[in-house]
Coordinates of C-alpha atoms in Angstrom, one line a residue:
M817 CA 21.2 80.4 64.8
N818 CA 25.0 80.4 65.4
I819 CA 25.9 80.1 69.1
L820 CA 29.4 80.4 70.5
I821 CA 29.8 79.0 74.0
L822 CA 32.7 80.4 76.1
D823 CA 33.4 78.0 78.9
N824 CA 35.9 78.0 81.7
Y825 CA 37.5 74.7 83.2
Y826 CA 38.9 74.0 86.6
N827 CA 42.7 74.5 86.5
G828 CA 43.0 71.2 88.4
F829 CA 41.3 69.3 85.6
L830 CA 43.4 71.1 82.9
Q831 CA 46.6 70.3 84.7
S832 CA 45.6 66.7 85.2
F833 CA 44.5 66.3 81.5
Y834 CA 47.7 67.6 80.0
S835 CA 49.8 65.7 82.4
C836 CA 48.1 62.4 81.6
H837 CA 47.8 63.0 77.9
P838 CA 51.1 64.5 76.7
E839 CA 50.3 63.3 73.2
V840 CA 47.6 66.0 72.7
K841 CA 50.3 68.7 72.6
K842 CA 51.1 67.4 69.1
Q843 CA 47.5 67.7 67.9
N844 CA 46.0 70.6 66.0
F845 CA 43.4 72.8 67.6
E846 CA 40.3 70.7 66.5
E847 CA 41.9 67.4 67.5
N848 CA 43.0 68.8 70.8
R849 CA 39.6 70.2 71.5
S850 CA 37.9 66.9 70.6
S851 CA 40.3 65.1 72.9
I852 CA 39.5 67.3 75.9
M853 CA 35.8 67.2 75.2
S854 CA 35.8 63.4 75.2
Q855 CA 36.8 63.5 78.9
R856 CA 33.3 64.8 79.7
F857 CA 34.4 67.4 82.2
G858 CA 31.6 69.8 83.2
T859 CA 29.2 70.2 80.3
S860 CA 32.0 69.3 77.8
D861 CA 30.3 69.8 74.4
A862 CA 26.8 68.7 75.4
Y863 CA 25.5 72.2 74.5
S864 CA 26.9 72.3 71.0
H865 CA 26.2 68.6 70.3
N866 CA 22.5 68.9 71.0
L867 CA 22.2 72.3 69.4
K868 CA 23.6 70.9 66.2
K869 CA 21.1 68.0 66.4
L870 CA 18.4 70.7 66.5
G871 CA 19.7 72.3 63.4
H872 CA 21.9 75.1 64.7
D873 CA 25.6 76.0 64.5
A874 CA 27.4 75.8 67.8
Q875 CA 30.8 75.2 69.3
E876 CA 32.6 75.6 72.6
I877 CA 35.8 77.6 73.4
I878 CA 37.6 76.9 76.7
T879 CA 38.8 80.4 77.5
N880 CA 41.4 79.5 80.1
D881 CA 42.9 76.5 78.3
D882 CA 46.1 78.2 77.3
Y883 CA 47.6 75.3 75.3
L884 CA 44.4 75.1 73.2
Q885 CA 44.0 78.8 72.8
I886 CA 47.6 79.4 71.7
K887 CA 47.1 76.6 69.1
W888 CA 44.1 78.4 67.7
A889 CA 46.1 81.7 67.6
H890 CA 49.0 80.1 65.7
E891 CA 46.7 78.4 63.2
N892 CA 44.8 81.6 62.5
G893 CA 47.8 83.9 62.3
I894 CA 47.2 85.9 65.4
K895 CA 50.4 88.0 65.9
P896 CA 52.1 89.3 67.9
L897 CA 51.0 86.9 70.6
P898 CA 51.8 88.0 74.2
L899 CA 53.6 85.5 76.4
P900 CA 51.4 83.6 78.8
L901 CA 51.7 84.9 82.4
P902 CA 51.6 83.1 85.7
R903 CA 48.1 82.5 87.1
Y904 CA 48.4 85.0 89.9
L905 CA 49.6 87.8 87.5
N906 CA 46.7 87.0 85.1
Y907 CA 44.2 87.4 88.0
G908 CA 45.8 90.6 89.2
L909 CA 46.0 92.3 85.8
N910 CA 42.4 91.2 85.0
Y911 CA 41.1 92.5 88.3
I912 CA 43.0 95.8 88.5
L913 CA 43.7 96.8 84.9
D914 CA 40.9 94.9 83.0
Y915 CA 43.7 93.2 81.0
D916 CA 44.3 89.6 80.1
W917 CA 46.6 88.4 77.3
R918 CA 44.0 85.8 76.3
Y919 CA 41.5 88.5 75.4
K920 CA 43.1 89.1 72.1
I921 CA 42.6 85.5 71.0
I922 CA 39.0 85.4 72.3
K923 CA 38.1 88.6 70.4
A924 CA 39.6 87.2 67.2
Q925 CA 37.6 84.0 67.7
V926 CA 34.4 85.9 68.0
E927 CA 35.2 88.0 64.9
K928 CA 36.0 84.9 62.8
I929 CA 33.1 82.7 64.0
K930 CA 30.6 85.6 63.9
P931 CA 28.0 84.1 66.3
D932 CA 24.5 85.4 66.7
V933 CA 24.6 84.5 70.3
L934 CA 27.7 84.7 72.6
Y935 CA 26.9 82.3 75.5
I936 CA 29.3 82.7 78.4
Q937 CA 29.5 80.1 81.2
E938 CA 30.4 82.0 84.3
Y939 CA 32.7 81.8 86.5
N940 CA 34.9 82.9 83.6
I941 CA 38.1 85.0 83.0
L942 CA 36.1 87.6 81.1
S943 CA 35.7 91.0 82.7
D944 CA 32.8 93.4 82.4
G945 CA 35.0 95.7 80.3
F946 CA 36.0 93.0 77.9
I947 CA 32.4 91.8 77.5
A948 CA 31.5 95.4 76.6
K949 CA 34.0 95.3 73.7
L950 CA 32.5 92.0 72.4
K951 CA 28.9 93.4 72.5
P952 CA 29.0 95.1 69.1
L953 CA 30.2 91.9 67.4
V954 CA 27.1 89.8 68.3
K955 CA 23.3 90.1 68.4
L956 CA 22.9 88.7 72.0
I957 CA 25.2 88.1 74.9
V958 CA 24.0 85.6 77.4
G959 CA 25.6 84.6 80.7
Q960 CA 24.9 81.4 82.7
V961 CA 25.5 81.8 86.4
A962 CA 25.6 79.0 89.0
S963 CA 28.5 80.2 91.2
P964 CA 29.2 83.0 93.7
I965 CA 29.0 86.5 92.1
P966 CA 32.4 88.3 92.4
I967 CA 32.2 91.6 94.0
H968 CA 34.1 93.3 91.1
R969 CA 31.6 92.1 88.5
S970 CA 28.4 94.0 87.5
Y971 CA 27.2 91.8 84.6
K972 CA 25.7 95.0 83.2
Y973 CA 26.8 94.3 79.6
Y974 CA 24.9 91.0 79.4
D975 CA 21.6 91.1 77.5
L976 CA 20.4 88.1 79.6
I977 CA 21.5 86.0 82.5
L978 CA 20.4 82.4 82.9
T979 CA 20.8 80.7 86.3
S980 CA 19.9 77.4 87.9
F981 CA 19.5 79.3 91.2
P982 CA 15.8 80.3 91.4
H983 CA 16.7 83.0 94.0
F984 CA 19.3 84.6 91.7
V985 CA 16.7 85.4 89.0
E986 CA 15.0 88.1 91.1
R987 CA 18.4 89.5 92.3
F988 CA 19.5 90.1 88.8
R989 CA 16.2 91.6 87.8
K990 CA 16.4 94.0 90.7
K991 CA 19.7 95.2 89.3
G992 CA 18.0 95.9 85.9
I993 CA 19.5 92.8 84.3
K994 CA 17.1 90.5 82.4
S995 CA 17.2 87.0 83.9
E996 CA 15.5 83.6 83.5
Y997 CA 15.6 80.3 85.4
F998 CA 17.4 77.6 83.5
R999 CA 18.1 74.1 85.0
L1000 CA 21.2 72.0 84.6
A1001 CA 21.1 68.5 83.2
F1002 CA 22.7 65.1 82.3
D1003 CA 24.6 64.1 79.2
E1004 CA 23.1 60.8 78.3
R1005 CA 26.0 60.0 75.9
I1006 CA 28.0 59.1 79.0
L1007 CA 26.0 55.9 79.6
K1008 CA 27.4 54.6 76.4
E1009 CA 31.0 55.7 77.2
V1010 CA 31.2 54.3 80.7
N1011 CA 30.9 50.6 81.3
L1012 CA 28.1 49.9 83.8
F1013 CA 29.5 48.2 86.9
D1014 CA 28.2 46.3 89.8
P1015 CA 28.5 48.5 92.9
K1016 CA 32.0 48.7 94.2
Y1017 CA 31.3 51.3 96.8
E1018 CA 28.5 51.2 99.4
V1019 CA 28.5 55.0 99.9
T1020 CA 30.4 57.7 98.1
F1021 CA 30.7 61.5 98.1
I1022 CA 32.2 63.3 95.1
G1023 CA 32.7 67.0 95.5
G1024 CA 34.8 69.9 96.5
I1025 CA 35.7 70.9 100.0
S1026 CA 36.4 74.7 100.3
K1027 CA 35.3 77.9 102.0
A1028 CA 32.3 77.9 99.7
H1029 CA 31.3 74.5 101.2
R1030 CA 31.7 75.3 104.9
H1031 CA 28.4 73.6 106.0
G1032 CA 29.1 70.7 103.7
K1033 CA 32.6 70.2 105.1
E1034 CA 31.1 69.9 108.6
L1035 CA 28.5 67.4 107.4
I1036 CA 31.1 65.2 105.7
N1037 CA 33.3 65.1 108.7
E1038 CA 30.3 64.1 110.9
V1039 CA 28.8 61.4 108.7
S1040 CA 32.2 59.8 107.9
N1041 CA 32.3 58.8 111.6
H1042 CA 29.2 56.7 111.1
L1043 CA 29.0 55.5 107.5
P1044 CA 31.2 53.4 105.2
I1045 CA 31.8 56.4 102.9
E1046 CA 34.6 56.9 100.3
L1047 CA 35.4 60.5 99.4
F1048 CA 36.6 61.9 96.1
G1049 CA 37.2 65.5 94.8
Y1050 CA 39.4 68.5 95.5
G1051 CA 40.1 70.0 98.9
K1052 CA 41.4 66.9 100.8
N1053 CA 44.0 69.0 102.6
A1054 CA 41.2 71.1 104.1
L1055 CA 40.3 68.1 106.2
D1056 CA 41.9 67.2 109.5
P1057 CA 44.7 64.6 108.7
L1058 CA 43.7 62.6 111.7
S1059 CA 40.0 62.4 110.7
I1060 CA 38.2 59.4 109.3
A1061 CA 37.1 61.5 106.4
Y1062 CA 40.7 62.3 105.5
K1063 CA 41.7 58.6 105.7
H1064 CA 38.9 57.7 103.2
H1065 CA 39.5 60.6 100.8
H1066 CA 41.0 59.4 97.5
G1067 CA 41.7 62.8 95.9
E1068 CA 40.6 64.4 92.7
V1069 CA 38.6 62.7 90.0
W1070 CA 37.4 64.4 86.8
G1071 CA 35.1 63.7 83.9
L1072 CA 34.7 60.1 82.9
E1073 CA 36.6 58.9 86.0
M1074 CA 34.0 60.7 88.2
Y1075 CA 31.2 59.1 86.2
K1076 CA 32.8 55.6 86.6
I1077 CA 32.7 56.1 90.4
L1078 CA 29.1 57.1 90.3
A1079 CA 28.3 54.0 88.2
Q1080 CA 30.1 51.9 90.9
S1081 CA 28.2 53.5 93.8
R1082 CA 25.3 51.9 95.5
I1083 CA 24.5 55.2 97.2
T1084 CA 26.0 58.6 96.6
L1085 CA 25.6 61.7 98.8
N1086 CA 25.0 65.3 97.6
R1087 CA 25.2 68.6 99.4
H1088 CA 24.8 72.1 97.9
V1089 CA 27.2 75.0 98.0
D1090 CA 26.3 77.5 100.7
I1091 CA 25.1 80.2 98.2
A1092 CA 22.4 77.8 96.9
E1093 CA 20.6 78.7 100.2
N1094 CA 17.3 76.8 100.2
Y1095 CA 17.3 75.8 96.5
A1096 CA 18.4 72.6 94.7
N1097 CA 20.3 73.2 91.5
N1098 CA 23.6 71.5 91.2
M1099 CA 24.9 69.1 88.5
R1100 CA 25.4 66.2 90.9
L1101 CA 21.6 65.8 91.1
F1102 CA 21.5 64.8 87.5
E1103 CA 24.9 63.2 87.2
A1104 CA 24.3 60.8 90.1
T1105 CA 20.8 59.8 89.1
G1106 CA 21.7 59.6 85.4
M1107 CA 24.4 57.1 86.2
G1108 CA 22.0 55.0 88.3
A1109 CA 23.2 55.6 91.8
C1110 CA 20.7 56.1 94.6
L1111 CA 21.1 59.8 95.4
V1112 CA 20.8 61.0 99.0
T1113 CA 20.7 64.8 98.8
D1114 CA 20.0 67.8 101.1
W1115 CA 16.4 68.8 101.3
K1116 CA 15.5 72.0 99.4
E1117 CA 12.2 73.7 99.0
N1118 CA 12.2 73.3 95.2
L1119 CA 13.6 69.8 95.0
H1120 CA 10.1 68.4 94.4
T1121 CA 10.0 70.2 91.0
L1122 CA 13.0 68.2 89.9
F1123 CA 12.5 64.8 91.6
E1124 CA 9.9 63.2 93.7
P1125 CA 11.5 63.1 97.2
E1126 CA 11.8 59.6 98.9
K1127 CA 10.8 57.9 95.6
E1128 CA 13.3 59.2 93.0
V1129 CA 15.8 60.6 95.4
V1130 CA 16.2 60.5 99.2
T1131 CA 16.4 63.7 101.3
Y1132 CA 18.0 64.7 104.6
R1133 CA 17.9 67.9 106.7
C1134 CA 20.7 67.2 109.1
A1135 CA 23.6 64.8 109.7
D1136 CA 21.6 62.5 112.0
E1137 CA 18.8 62.1 109.4
L1138 CA 21.4 61.4 106.7
V1139 CA 23.0 58.7 108.7
E1140 CA 19.7 57.2 109.6
K1141 CA 18.4 57.1 106.0
V1142 CA 21.6 55.8 104.5
T1143 CA 21.8 53.0 107.1
Y1144 CA 18.3 52.0 106.2
L1145 CA 19.1 51.9 102.5
L1146 CA 22.2 49.8 103.1
E1147 CA 20.0 47.3 105.1
N1148 CA 17.2 47.3 102.5
D1149 CA 18.9 46.9 99.1
K1150 CA 15.7 46.3 97.1
E1151 CA 14.3 49.7 98.2
C1152 CA 17.7 51.3 97.5
Q1153 CA 17.7 49.9 93.9
K1154 CA 14.0 50.9 93.4
I1155 CA 14.8 54.5 94.2
A1156 CA 17.9 54.5 92.1
R1157 CA 16.0 53.1 89.0
A1158 CA 13.2 55.7 89.5
G1159 CA 15.7 58.5 89.8
Q1160 CA 17.5 57.4 86.6
K1161 CA 14.2 57.1 84.7
R1162 CA 13.2 60.6 85.7
T1163 CA 16.6 62.1 84.6
L1164 CA 16.7 60.3 81.3
K1165 CA 13.1 61.3 80.5
E1166 CA 13.2 65.0 81.7
H1167 CA 16.7 66.2 82.7
T1168 CA 18.9 65.6 79.6
Y1169 CA 20.8 68.2 77.6
Q1170 CA 18.7 67.4 74.6
N1171 CA 15.7 68.6 76.5
R1172 CA 17.5 71.6 78.0
M1173 CA 18.7 72.8 74.6
K1174 CA 15.1 72.9 73.4
E1175 CA 14.3 75.0 76.4
L1176 CA 17.3 77.2 75.8
L1177 CA 16.3 77.9 72.2
E1178 CA 12.8 78.9 73.3
I1179 CA 14.4 81.4 75.7
L1180 CA 16.8 82.8 73.1
D1181 CA 14.1 83.2 70.5
E1182 CA 12.3 85.6 73.0
Y1183 CA 15.4 87.8 73.5
I1184 CA 17.3 87.8 70.2

């Protein structure tokens, strides 16, 4: 089976990557793609790496990496190539006119690679109309959704939607869209790529602060007044500059730098985006435990299907309980380490991308 994965990266990461690595601009497409994948942002090439190990052809395309996509276009004779537009114009043209200058390149890539399965990681720059144009070129179009659903998207041209939100499965099915539950995972290669450190931080939180994290923002502000917590991620300016949380916020970290901080954390906190509702799903569950930190996460009704609460991860239902449990762990290091080891063992046994790709292939075989 030939699987082409269309991914979308945070603009903040892309800007940081090209600013810190100006040398990649001289690289060809394959070299540049390898360089950016080596940073381990998001799922990087974990899907294609493990699908190849299982005997299939697979590769990732970063649809909104303009530097990389233009390189592919030049190397493959795509002419004439429209000039890149400012981000706000791209969004407006996409939303209003179903146009994006990058679509020409993506369509050419699909035509050249000839995948059996087009696997689209949402939230993406692709519109419903453009996905419809790609449909005749492949046997199966699959979307993976773990983010808010834009009001202007219908997803009606997908053959299948996979989601790590259990409650989204039924919502898509009610719209007449085939959907299956598909969990996220941990890329165990990172353990060999990041040196394991003695804990540098007693407590950390790595994550975004935005409108989508309204309850999480309130929580972080509250617990920062009571715990020795260091904060990392985007959205620092959304915090009160006079707050303790703001003073202990170190800004954005991406990819391997994020994993290094998790490896240096005795305890790390997790909270889900508001749309997760009462379900555990996010990548931090697996990233934190995979790197060996003791994970303290918000209680969700399905969490027990992923980890054993209070033995492999620690749960909380409110700010007071979070402060109480983290304080206990800080005072009882042996118990903290025991939970961290158990969580890591569970992740490395069950929640790796090698396991997930086996599950993915079973699903695809049912639908292709």
